[in-house]
Coordinates of C-alpha atoms in Angstrom, one line a residue:
M1 CA 107.6 139.5 181.6
T2 CA 110.0 141.7 179.8
R3 CA 112.4 138.8 179.1
N4 CA 109.6 136.8 177.6
L5 CA 108.5 139.7 175.3
F6 CA 111.9 140.8 174.2
P7 CA 112.2 138.2 171.3
V8 CA 108.8 139.3 169.8
L9 CA 108.9 143.1 170.4
S10 CA 109.5 143.8 166.7
L11 CA 106.6 141.7 165.7
L12 CA 104.4 143.3 168.3
L13 CA 105.4 146.7 167.0
G14 CA 104.4 145.7 163.5
T15 CA 101.1 144.5 164.9
L16 CA 100.5 147.8 166.6
F17 CA 101.0 149.7 163.3
L18 CA 98.8 147.2 161.4
F19 CA 95.9 147.6 163.8
L20 CA 96.3 151.3 164.0
G21 CA 95.8 151.4 160.3
N22 CA 92.9 148.9 160.5
G23 CA 91.1 151.0 163.2
L24 CA 91.6 154.3 161.3
H25 CA 90.6 153.0 157.9
G26 CA 87.7 150.9 159.3
L27 CA 86.1 154.0 160.9
L28 CA 87.1 156.6 158.3
L29 CA 85.3 154.9 155.4
P30 CA 81.7 154.8 156.9
V31 CA 82.1 158.3 158.4
R32 CA 83.3 159.8 155.0
G33 CA 80.7 157.7 153.2
S34 CA 77.9 159.2 155.4
F35 CA 79.2 162.7 154.5
E36 CA 79.2 161.7 150.8
G37 CA 75.5 160.7 151.1
Y38 CA 76.0 156.9 150.6
S39 CA 72.9 154.9 151.5
N40 CA 72.7 152.8 154.7
E41 CA 72.6 149.7 152.6
V42 CA 75.9 150.5 150.9
L43 CA 77.6 151.5 154.1
G44 CA 76.5 148.2 155.6
L45 CA 78.0 146.4 152.7
L46 CA 81.4 147.9 153.6
G47 CA 81.4 145.7 156.8
T48 CA 79.8 142.8 155.0
S49 CA 82.4 142.7 152.3
W50 CA 85.3 143.1 154.8
A51 CA 84.0 140.1 156.9
A52 CA 83.5 138.0 153.8
G53 CA 87.0 138.7 152.6
F54 CA 88.4 138.0 156.1
V55 CA 86.7 134.6 156.3
L56 CA 87.8 133.7 152.8
G57 CA 91.3 134.7 153.7
C58 CA 91.4 132.3 156.6
F59 CA 90.8 129.5 154.2
I60 CA 93.0 130.5 151.3
A61 CA 95.9 132.5 152.9
P62 CA 97.6 129.4 154.3
K63 CA 97.8 127.9 150.8
L64 CA 99.3 131.1 149.4
V65 CA 101.8 131.4 152.2
M66 CA 102.9 127.8 151.6
R67 CA 103.6 128.6 147.9
V68 CA 105.6 131.8 148.3
G69 CA 106.8 131.9 151.9
H70 CA 105.9 133.9 154.9
V71 CA 108.0 137.1 154.2
R72 CA 106.9 137.5 150.6
A73 CA 103.3 136.8 151.4
F74 CA 103.3 139.2 154.3
S75 CA 104.9 141.9 152.2
C76 CA 102.4 141.3 149.4
F77 CA 99.4 141.4 151.7
I78 CA 100.5 144.6 153.5
A79 CA 101.4 146.3 150.2
I80 CA 97.9 145.6 148.8
I81 CA 96.2 147.0 152.0
A82 CA 98.4 150.1 151.9
I83 CA 97.6 150.6 148.2
I84 CA 93.9 150.2 148.8
S85 CA 93.9 152.7 151.7
L86 CA 95.4 155.3 149.3
I87 CA 93.0 154.4 146.4
T88 CA 90.0 154.9 148.7
G89 CA 91.2 158.4 149.4
L90 CA 91.6 159.2 145.7
V91 CA 88.6 157.3 144.3
V92 CA 85.6 158.3 146.4
E93 CA 83.1 155.9 144.9
Q94 CA 80.8 153.7 146.9
Y95 CA 80.9 150.5 145.0
S96 CA 84.6 150.6 144.4
W97 CA 85.0 150.9 148.2
V98 CA 82.8 147.9 148.8
A99 CA 84.9 145.8 146.3
L100 CA 88.2 147.0 147.8
R101 CA 87.0 146.3 151.4
T102 CA 86.6 142.6 150.4
L103 CA 90.3 142.5 149.3
T104 CA 91.3 144.4 152.5
G105 CA 89.5 141.8 154.7
F106 CA 91.2 139.0 152.8
C107 CA 94.7 140.5 153.1
T108 CA 94.1 141.4 156.8
A109 CA 93.4 137.7 157.5
G110 CA 96.6 136.8 155.8
T111 CA 98.8 139.3 157.6
S112 CA 97.3 138.5 161.0
M113 CA 97.8 134.8 160.5
I114 CA 101.4 135.3 159.5
I115 CA 102.2 137.5 162.5
E116 CA 100.5 135.0 164.8
S117 CA 102.5 132.1 163.3
W118 CA 105.7 134.0 164.0
L119 CA 104.7 134.8 167.6
N120 CA 103.7 131.2 168.1
E121 CA 107.1 130.1 166.8
R122 CA 108.9 132.4 169.3
A123 CA 106.7 131.5 172.3
S124 CA 107.7 128.8 174.7
N125 CA 105.3 127.0 177.0
E126 CA 106.3 129.3 179.8
S127 CA 105.9 132.5 177.9
R128 CA 102.9 131.6 175.7
G129 CA 100.4 133.1 178.2
S130 CA 102.1 136.5 178.6
I131 CA 102.8 136.8 174.8
F132 CA 99.2 135.9 174.0
S133 CA 97.8 138.4 176.5
F134 CA 100.1 141.2 175.3
Y135 CA 99.3 140.4 171.7
I136 CA 95.6 140.9 172.4
S137 CA 96.3 144.1 174.2
V138 CA 98.3 145.5 171.3
T139 CA 95.6 144.7 168.8
L140 CA 93.0 146.3 171.1
F141 CA 95.0 149.5 171.7
G142 CA 95.9 149.6 168.0
V143 CA 92.2 149.6 166.9
V144 CA 91.1 152.1 169.5
G145 CA 94.1 154.4 168.7
G146 CA 93.3 154.3 165.0
Q147 CA 89.7 155.1 165.6
M148 CA 90.6 158.1 167.8
M149 CA 92.7 159.5 164.9
V150 CA 89.4 160.2 163.1
A151 CA 88.3 162.5 165.9
F152 CA 91.4 164.7 165.4
G153 CA 91.7 164.7 161.6
N154 CA 89.8 166.1 158.7
I155 CA 87.7 163.4 157.0
H156 CA 87.0 165.5 154.0
T157 CA 90.6 165.5 152.7
P158 CA 92.9 162.6 151.6
T159 CA 95.2 163.2 154.6
L160 CA 93.8 160.5 156.9
F161 CA 93.8 158.0 154.0
M162 CA 97.5 158.9 153.5
I163 CA 98.2 158.3 157.2
C164 CA 96.6 154.9 156.8
G165 CA 99.0 154.0 154.0
I166 CA 102.0 155.2 156.1
L167 CA 100.8 153.1 159.1
Y168 CA 100.5 150.0 156.9
C169 CA 104.0 150.5 155.4
L170 CA 105.4 150.9 158.9
A171 CA 103.7 147.6 159.9
M172 CA 105.7 145.9 157.1
L173 CA 109.2 146.9 158.3
P174 CA 109.7 145.1 161.6
T175 CA 108.7 141.7 160.2
T176 CA 110.3 141.9 156.8
M177 CA 113.6 143.1 158.3
S178 CA 113.7 140.3 160.8
N179 CA 116.4 137.7 160.4
A180 CA 114.3 135.0 162.1
A181 CA 113.7 131.8 160.3
S182 CA 110.2 131.2 158.8
P183 CA 107.8 129.5 161.2
Q184 CA 105.9 126.3 160.5
P185 CA 103.1 126.4 157.9
L186 CA 99.9 128.2 158.8
K187 CA 97.0 126.2 160.3
S188 CA 94.2 125.6 157.8
V189 CA 90.6 125.7 159.0
K190 CA 89.4 122.2 159.5
L191 CA 85.6 122.1 159.9
D192 CA 83.1 119.7 161.3
L193 CA 80.1 121.8 161.8
P194 CA 77.6 119.0 162.4
K195 CA 79.8 117.7 165.2
L196 CA 80.2 121.2 166.6
Y197 CA 76.4 121.6 166.7
R198 CA 76.0 118.1 168.4
N199 CA 78.6 118.9 171.0
S200 CA 77.3 122.4 171.8
P201 CA 74.1 123.7 170.2
V202 CA 74.2 126.8 172.4
S203 CA 77.6 127.8 171.2
F204 CA 76.8 127.0 167.6
V205 CA 73.6 129.1 167.5
G206 CA 75.0 131.7 170.0
I207 CA 78.1 132.5 168.0
L208 CA 76.1 133.1 164.9
L209 CA 73.7 135.5 166.7
I210 CA 76.6 137.2 168.5
G211 CA 78.2 137.7 165.0
I212 CA 75.0 139.3 163.7
A213 CA 74.8 141.7 166.6
N214 CA 78.5 142.6 166.7
G215 CA 78.7 142.9 163.0
A216 CA 75.7 145.2 162.7
Y217 CA 76.9 147.4 165.6
G218 CA 80.6 147.5 164.7
T219 CA 79.9 148.4 161.0
L220 CA 76.9 150.7 161.4
V221 CA 77.4 152.5 164.7
A222 CA 79.5 155.1 162.9
V223 CA 76.7 155.5 160.3
F224 CA 74.3 155.8 163.2
G225 CA 76.4 158.6 164.8
A226 CA 76.6 160.5 161.5
R227 CA 72.9 160.1 160.8
V228 CA 71.9 161.6 164.2
G229 CA 74.4 164.4 163.8
L230 CA 77.0 163.5 166.3
P231 CA 80.5 165.1 166.0
D232 CA 83.4 162.9 164.8
V233 CA 84.9 162.8 168.3
M234 CA 81.7 161.4 169.7
I235 CA 81.5 158.7 167.1
A236 CA 85.1 157.7 167.7
S237 CA 84.5 157.7 171.5
M238 CA 81.4 155.5 171.1
L239 CA 83.5 152.8 169.4
S240 CA 86.4 153.1 171.8
V241 CA 84.2 153.0 174.9
T242 CA 82.4 149.9 173.5
I243 CA 85.7 148.1 173.0
F244 CA 87.3 149.1 176.4
A245 CA 84.1 148.2 178.3
G246 CA 84.0 144.8 176.7
A247 CA 87.6 144.1 177.5
A248 CA 87.2 145.2 181.1
A249 CA 84.1 143.0 181.5
Q250 CA 85.6 139.8 180.1
F251 CA 87.5 138.7 183.1
P252 CA 84.7 139.0 185.7
A253 CA 82.2 137.5 183.3
G254 CA 84.6 134.6 182.5
R255 CA 85.2 133.9 186.2
L256 CA 81.5 133.8 186.8
S257 CA 81.0 131.4 184.0
D258 CA 83.7 129.1 185.5
H259 CA 81.5 128.7 188.7
T260 CA 78.0 128.4 187.2
D261 CA 76.3 127.1 184.1
R262 CA 77.7 129.0 181.2
R263 CA 74.3 129.0 179.5
Y264 CA 72.9 130.9 182.4
V265 CA 75.7 133.4 182.2
L266 CA 75.2 133.8 178.4
A267 CA 71.5 134.3 179.1
G268 CA 72.2 136.8 181.9
I269 CA 74.8 138.9 180.0
G270 CA 72.7 138.7 176.8
S271 CA 69.8 140.1 178.8
V272 CA 72.0 143.1 179.8
A273 CA 72.9 143.7 176.2
L274 CA 69.3 143.4 175.2
V275 CA 68.1 145.9 177.9
A276 CA 70.9 148.4 177.0
A277 CA 69.9 148.2 173.3
L278 CA 66.2 148.7 174.1
L279 CA 67.0 151.7 176.2
L280 CA 69.0 153.2 173.3
L281 CA 66.2 152.4 170.9
V282 CA 63.4 153.9 173.1
L283 CA 65.2 156.8 174.8
R284 CA 67.1 157.9 171.7
P285 CA 69.9 159.8 173.6
Q286 CA 72.0 162.3 171.7
T287 CA 74.1 163.9 174.5
A288 CA 77.3 162.3 175.8
V289 CA 76.1 162.2 179.4
F290 CA 73.3 159.7 178.5
L291 CA 74.7 158.1 175.3
I292 CA 78.2 157.1 176.5
P293 CA 77.1 155.2 179.7
L294 CA 74.4 153.2 177.7
V295 CA 76.9 152.4 175.0
A296 CA 79.5 151.4 177.6
L297 CA 76.9 149.1 179.2
Y298 CA 76.0 147.6 175.9
G299 CA 79.7 147.1 174.9
A300 CA 80.5 145.5 178.3
A301 CA 77.8 142.9 177.8
A302 CA 77.8 142.4 174.0
N303 CA 81.6 141.9 173.8
S304 CA 81.7 139.5 176.8
L305 CA 79.5 136.9 175.1
Y306 CA 81.9 135.5 172.5
P307 CA 84.6 134.1 174.7
I308 CA 82.0 132.6 177.1
A309 CA 80.4 130.8 174.1
V310 CA 83.8 129.6 172.9
A311 CA 84.6 128.3 176.4
H312 CA 81.2 126.5 176.5
A313 CA 82.0 124.8 173.2
N314 CA 85.4 123.6 174.4
D315 CA 83.8 122.2 177.6
F316 CA 82.2 119.5 175.4
A317 CA 84.9 119.1 172.7
D318 CA 87.6 116.4 172.6
S319 CA 91.0 117.6 173.8
G320 CA 92.5 117.4 170.4
D321 CA 89.8 119.4 168.7
F322 CA 90.7 122.8 170.2
V323 CA 91.8 124.4 166.9
K324 CA 89.1 122.7 164.9
V325 CA 86.4 124.0 167.2
S326 CA 88.0 127.5 167.0
G327 CA 87.9 127.3 163.2
G328 CA 84.3 126.3 163.1
L329 CA 83.2 129.0 165.5
L330 CA 85.3 131.5 163.5
L331 CA 83.3 130.6 160.4
L332 CA 80.0 130.9 162.2
F333 CA 81.0 134.3 163.7
G334 CA 82.1 135.4 160.2
I335 CA 78.8 134.4 158.7
G336 CA 77.1 136.4 161.4
T337 CA 79.1 139.5 160.7
I338 CA 78.2 139.2 157.1
I339 CA 74.4 138.9 157.9
G340 CA 74.3 141.7 160.5
P341 CA 75.3 144.7 158.4
T342 CA 73.3 143.3 155.4
I343 CA 70.2 143.4 157.6
G344 CA 71.0 146.5 159.6
G345 CA 71.5 148.8 156.7
P346 CA 68.0 148.4 155.2
V347 CA 66.4 148.4 158.6
M348 CA 68.0 151.8 159.4
T349 CA 66.8 153.2 156.1
W350 CA 63.2 152.0 156.8
F351 CA 62.9 152.9 160.5
G352 CA 65.7 155.4 161.2
P353 CA 69.2 155.3 162.6
Y354 CA 68.2 154.1 166.1
A355 CA 66.7 151.0 164.6
L356 CA 70.3 149.6 164.6
F357 CA 69.7 148.8 168.2
G358 CA 66.5 147.0 167.3
V359 CA 68.6 144.6 165.1
T360 CA 71.1 143.9 167.9
A361 CA 68.3 143.6 170.5
T362 CA 66.6 141.0 168.3
A363 CA 69.8 138.9 168.0
H364 CA 70.4 139.1 171.8
A365 CA 66.8 138.2 172.6
L366 CA 67.1 135.1 170.4
L367 CA 70.3 134.2 172.2
V368 CA 68.8 134.6 175.6
A369 CA 65.8 132.5 174.7
Y370 CA 67.8 129.7 173.1
A371 CA 70.3 129.5 176.0
I372 CA 67.5 129.2 178.5
F373 CA 65.7 126.6 176.3
R374 CA 68.9 124.4 176.0
S375 CA 69.6 124.7 179.7
R376 CA 66.5 122.6 180.4
L377 CA 67.7 119.8 178.0
R378 CA 71.2 119.1 179.2
P379 CA 72.5 118.9 182.8
T380 CA 75.0 121.4 184.1
L381 CA 78.7 120.6 184.1
T382 CA 80.6 120.7 187.4
S383 CA 83.4 123.2 187.8
E384 CA 85.9 120.4 187.5
E385 CA 84.5 119.2 184.2
K386 CA 84.8 122.7 182.6
E387 CA 87.7 124.1 180.5
N388 CA 89.2 127.1 182.3
F389 CA 88.0 130.4 180.8
S390 CA 90.7 132.4 178.9
T391 CA 90.1 136.1 178.3
G392 CA 90.9 137.8 175.1
H393 CA 90.6 134.8 172.7
G394 CA 87.6 136.2 170.9
P395 CA 86.8 139.1 168.6
V396 CA 86.2 142.4 170.2
S397 CA 83.7 144.5 168.3
T398 CA 84.3 143.7 164.6
M399 CA 87.9 142.6 165.1
M400 CA 88.0 138.9 164.3
A401 CA 90.4 136.2 165.4
T402 CA 92.1 133.9 163.0
P403 CA 92.5 130.1 163.2
Q404 CA 96.3 130.7 163.8
S405 CA 95.5 132.7 167.0
A406 CA 94.2 129.5 168.5
T407 CA 97.7 128.1 168.6
L408 CA 98.8 131.1 170.7
D409 CA 96.1 130.4 173.4
P410 CA 97.9 129.1 176.5
R411 CA 95.6 126.1 176.5
A412 CA 96.9 125.0 173.1
E413 CA 100.3 124.0 174.6
R414 CA 98.7 120.9 176.3
M415 CA 96.6 120.0 173.3
D416 CA 97.2 118.6 169.8
I417 CA 97.1 121.9 168.0
S418 CA 97.3 120.3 164.6
G419 CA 93.5 119.9 164.7
E420 CA 93.7 116.1 164.0
E421 CA 91.8 113.6 166.0
P422 CA 94.0 112.2 168.8
A423 CA 94.9 108.6 168.4
N424 CA 93.2 105.9 170.6
K425 CA 90.8 108.4 172.1
E426 CA 87.9 106.8 173.8
A427 CA 84.4 108.2 173.4

């Protein structure tokens, strides 16, 4: 394990600093914005604009990297993110923040894709699995660690914004100082959404609904906490518990989906997320002893749905379409994360902060109903016909995967990761 990771330790260290900054800045803005009296609609737009920028970056960043090279593009993206984090601490103005978050999302997509391309270049077929798993773990702990910094800092001063800038600058050093040759060009997103829907309607619709629920929760749960008067440490804990519970539940949920119809698993786990959201909506807990367990249950269910839906889509995809399917699902998830906060903000204004869970409950109810409906129209695949489940290849909370990360998935080593149709493939 150590021997496999040694060639990429500097890149993983840079990744850790990058996602520490992302976690801190992503939580700091809505918490500070709530204190400044920004409306729920504007705070929701912080997440909407970031997701829109991220999706746009997945399409445009590969072209920019091709023109100027990996190192220059990476340095440029990181520098812009660092500058933005400092500006948001100096210029506390809601619409400026929304515009700057769009640019942050764009640059985050670019930096993530470049790091993933370097990791993929260093990974052999034997080490790809361990590197992929460790990379996901680093991003997970980075986001959670950054969020917890909010609990131990003062949101009312520029200090935490300055720490964001420092973390982003530290993320630049390991990669820019590397003497490794530039990797292959980044993978552009190749889309065939009609074919994706024909192959797997449940995954197509399900990923969109999962994006709506996860986008609304990930962006607005900090606003919810501030509106009901929770301390900063409780708000950070809610987000961290959601992520860790989702990560812990992915493996057992995935193993279950390998041995039964994934649509039933989606419906079952979606029902758990639905029930947890309804309990939060009806009971309105405010103490840690009741709130944290319900949030953990919700996170375990809600964050287990994406990888199962991806696995279901790949069950019916051609072997050479792995990256193309990932790109299409990424776009659908991104659209969902744009819709979720856009709807969630006004709903919270009209019906109160707990109405956030009404938005997520509605999305999960539609997912459950559609999965059950489709299970009656197409026969169940046998275990031998299924693609093996792989944990960690989907977004956790609002953290999104890039098309480049598909090439790091261990399954990509036996597929045509260029995304082109394989030659002479029979229908």
